[in-house]
């Protein structure tokens, strides 16, 4: 019976959380659950493999489980006839939350299982939302407990363990999920995606145009809020804008991930 289930996203927070648990002498075993969206950065899989092996060095039995619903976010958007945005994310609802919940309900018992999340002390508001969503389950976030660590300190800890941090972090992305793409991301992150991974930006630009045409919508992931008017901003128009005027974007709009949790 699974007693300790860690939602293992491939981010630094989930590794640090699992590491703390593995070093706790009272915890003899844990299960790491990763849900693949099929658009992940290739380096994420390297990090998952190395980080799991690192955890197995502790005196704790580690069971690593990788699951995949089978569709990409764009296939989900086409099927539900809605392109995700910063407020509504059918991709993560279908491919992450609901799919992981289904696995959890099949293999875990709320009376005996604690769910662990890679939320740190700067994100406790997210933990409150998670608690409401998974009412009836015991939950915890090891990185909200002392000693409190900054994200940079977690990355230093990872390096000290002999593991190279995921390359998306080194590129400046705040998260290591979905290959740097996210419907909850803002203009600053999409600018970063275009700069560092232009082929990947081009793929999502192409898919946004194709899916929008198939489902008959003018909706887009991004929003243009200039002149106090809110209008859809396609990835094509955003790319053309930053190519013509590189500074013409919201430098502080990174948006927020955490879609697998809330």
XYZ file of C-alpha atoms in Angstrom:
262
model
C 0.000 0.000 0.000
C 1.324 3.437 -0.976
C 1.776 5.637 2.069
C 3.830 8.475 0.609
C 3.016 9.746 -2.908
C 5.172 12.529 -4.348
C 3.905 14.463 -7.353
C 7.185 14.492 -9.256
C 7.027 17.205 -11.908
C 10.648 17.323 -13.049
C 11.124 20.656 -11.319
C 13.657 21.514 -8.651
C 10.979 21.863 -5.977
C 9.666 18.323 -6.388
C 13.204 16.874 -6.295
C 14.091 18.835 -3.154
C 10.836 17.734 -1.523
C 11.470 14.089 -2.361
C 15.069 14.386 -1.160
C 13.957 15.676 2.214
C 11.477 12.842 2.528
C 14.051 10.238 1.506
C 16.423 11.530 4.202
C 13.726 11.271 6.859
C 14.465 8.042 8.799
C 10.749 7.613 9.535
C 9.913 7.258 5.841
C 10.935 3.864 4.494
C 9.415 4.061 1.012
C 7.786 6.495 -1.392
C 6.300 6.589 -4.862
C 7.208 9.330 -7.341
C 4.468 10.050 -9.905
C 5.280 11.901 -13.131
C 2.677 12.684 -15.810
C 4.141 13.267 -19.276
C 2.432 15.854 -21.518
C 4.467 14.602 -24.522
C 5.817 18.102 -25.233
C 8.473 18.093 -22.517
C 12.025 19.321 -23.042
C 14.324 16.417 -23.848
C 16.604 17.390 -20.961
C 13.748 16.886 -18.510
C 13.954 13.119 -19.045
C 17.691 13.170 -18.374
C 17.031 15.065 -15.163
C 14.266 12.690 -14.099
C 16.496 9.644 -14.568
C 19.476 11.161 -12.762
C 17.445 12.629 -9.930
C 15.604 9.354 -9.301
C 18.927 7.511 -9.152
C 20.137 10.133 -6.691
C 17.117 9.557 -4.455
C 17.717 5.814 -4.519
C 21.054 6.432 -2.802
C 19.188 7.294 0.378
C 17.950 4.692 2.852
C 14.485 4.691 1.322
C 12.746 2.449 -1.189
C 11.943 4.562 -4.277
C 9.240 3.586 -6.764
C 9.237 5.815 -9.855
C 6.063 5.772 -11.968
C 5.723 7.595 -15.305
C 2.281 7.877 -16.864
C 0.920 9.586 -19.984
C -2.668 10.171 -21.028
C -1.602 9.892 -24.656
C -2.486 13.295 -26.094
C -0.524 16.514 -26.379
C -1.983 19.811 -25.115
C -2.843 20.816 -28.687
C -4.748 17.595 -29.231
C -6.685 18.307 -26.048
C -7.477 21.851 -27.223
C -8.804 20.496 -30.496
C -10.888 17.827 -28.764
C -12.467 20.197 -26.228
C -12.713 22.971 -28.854
C -10.997 25.506 -26.625
C -7.462 26.950 -26.649
C -6.119 27.258 -23.130
C -5.134 30.587 -21.602
C -3.937 32.047 -18.309
C -7.351 31.528 -16.693
C -8.495 28.181 -18.131
C -6.097 25.299 -18.799
C -7.847 22.226 -20.228
C -4.426 20.761 -21.070
C -3.219 20.452 -17.496
C -6.690 19.586 -16.218
C -6.900 16.604 -18.569
C -3.249 15.547 -18.896
C -2.103 16.278 -15.353
C -4.698 16.827 -12.625
C -7.497 14.481 -13.649
C -5.142 11.817 -14.988
C -2.962 11.782 -11.867
C -6.063 11.834 -9.675
C -7.349 8.745 -11.489
C -4.040 6.933 -10.877
C -3.980 8.057 -7.251
C -7.543 6.854 -6.636
C -6.722 3.453 -8.129
C -3.539 2.809 -6.151
C -3.869 4.865 -2.964
C -6.187 5.020 0.016
C -6.890 8.454 1.544
C -6.961 6.877 4.961
C -3.339 5.781 4.711
C -1.676 7.986 2.084
C -0.040 11.415 2.282
C 0.320 13.437 -0.919
C 3.471 15.550 -1.274
C 3.921 18.612 -3.476
C 6.994 20.543 -4.638
C 5.648 23.844 -3.310
C 8.102 25.950 -1.331
C 7.608 28.527 1.415
C 7.065 31.358 -1.088
C 4.042 29.555 -2.580
C 1.942 28.616 0.438
C -1.119 30.232 -1.182
C -0.992 27.456 -3.770
C -0.983 24.867 -1.026
C -4.266 26.301 0.277
C -5.826 25.831 -3.179
C -4.497 22.289 -3.424
C -5.938 21.472 -0.013
C -9.388 22.495 -1.206
C -9.086 20.544 -4.449
C -8.006 17.271 -2.812
C -10.242 17.491 0.230
C -10.201 14.233 2.158
C -6.517 13.520 1.508
C -3.594 14.283 3.789
C -1.144 16.621 2.062
C 2.242 18.129 2.796
C 4.909 20.259 1.118
C 8.334 19.503 2.657
C 9.926 22.690 1.284
C 7.511 24.858 3.260
C 9.200 23.584 6.429
C 12.463 24.779 7.960
C 15.171 25.061 6.954
C 13.596 27.338 4.359
C 15.491 27.393 1.068
C 15.406 29.757 -1.879
C 15.111 28.233 -5.332
C 18.754 29.123 -5.989
C 19.769 27.200 -2.866
C 17.837 24.144 -4.031
C 19.709 24.300 -7.327
C 23.023 24.552 -5.465
C 21.993 21.520 -3.411
C 21.289 19.649 -6.646
C 24.726 20.539 -8.038
C 26.361 19.421 -4.792
C 24.666 16.067 -5.329
C 26.423 15.830 -8.686
C 23.399 16.529 -10.887
C 23.352 19.136 -13.651
C 20.269 21.371 -13.288
C 17.655 21.157 -16.057
C 18.718 23.312 -18.978
C 15.470 25.319 -19.028
C 16.460 26.859 -15.678
C 19.810 27.887 -17.120
C 17.978 29.538 -20.013
C 15.967 31.632 -17.574
C 12.670 29.748 -17.549
C 10.952 29.723 -14.145
C 9.745 26.137 -14.609
C 10.973 22.885 -16.144
C 7.685 21.741 -17.633
C 6.164 21.454 -21.118
C 9.417 22.399 -22.803
C 9.196 26.055 -21.762
C 5.691 26.365 -23.223
C 2.634 26.968 -21.047
C -0.786 28.485 -21.688
C -0.477 30.205 -18.300
C 2.784 31.835 -19.351
C 2.946 35.524 -20.199
C 4.693 37.578 -22.843
C 8.079 37.507 -21.104
C 8.204 33.709 -21.113
C 7.117 33.447 -24.746
C 9.811 35.992 -25.640
C 12.287 33.737 -23.831
C 10.982 30.692 -25.699
C 11.370 32.450 -29.053
C 14.905 33.566 -28.177
C 16.251 30.284 -26.817
C 14.179 27.642 -28.587
C 12.888 29.218 -31.815
C 12.059 25.841 -33.374
C 9.808 25.049 -30.433
C 8.168 28.461 -30.598
C 7.561 27.878 -34.304
C 5.857 24.563 -33.543
C 3.464 26.127 -31.045
C 2.806 29.064 -33.357
C 1.887 26.629 -36.125
C -0.325 24.564 -33.825
C -2.121 27.611 -32.444
C -3.009 28.732 -35.969
C -4.085 25.250 -37.070
C -6.212 24.469 -34.015
C -7.842 27.902 -34.021
C -8.853 27.348 -37.655
C -10.158 23.821 -36.991
C -12.358 24.807 -34.051
C -13.355 28.165 -35.555
C -12.141 30.602 -32.925
C -10.300 33.901 -32.738
C -9.115 33.098 -29.206
C -5.390 32.885 -28.539
C -3.099 32.102 -25.599
C -1.747 35.641 -25.202
C -3.557 38.939 -24.722
C -2.760 42.383 -26.132
C -3.569 44.946 -23.434
C -2.241 48.075 -25.109
C -4.331 51.257 -25.131
C -6.456 49.836 -22.303
C -8.079 47.380 -24.676
C -7.829 43.604 -24.285
C -7.586 41.688 -27.554
C -6.340 38.217 -28.538
C -2.666 38.222 -29.464
C -1.613 35.315 -31.648
C 1.849 33.812 -31.346
C 2.361 34.846 -34.975
C 1.599 38.507 -34.261
C 3.644 38.416 -31.067
C 6.644 37.002 -32.945
C 6.332 39.634 -35.662
C 6.116 42.350 -33.011
C 9.238 41.310 -31.108
C 11.160 40.779 -34.324
C 10.275 44.285 -35.473
C 10.534 45.920 -32.050
C 12.441 43.630 -29.641
C 11.509 45.673 -26.562
C 7.794 45.722 -27.376
C 6.561 43.184 -24.806
C 5.681 43.037 -21.124
C 9.027 42.240 -19.491
C 7.397 41.341 -16.178
C 4.650 39.076 -17.523
C 5.976 35.565 -16.944
C 2.616 34.244 -15.853
C 2.376 31.288 -13.541
C 2.650 27.527 -13.891
C 1.663 25.153 -11.099
C -1.055 23.837 -13.389
C -0.549 20.267 -12.259
C -1.560 21.237 -8.749
C -4.320 23.843 -8.924
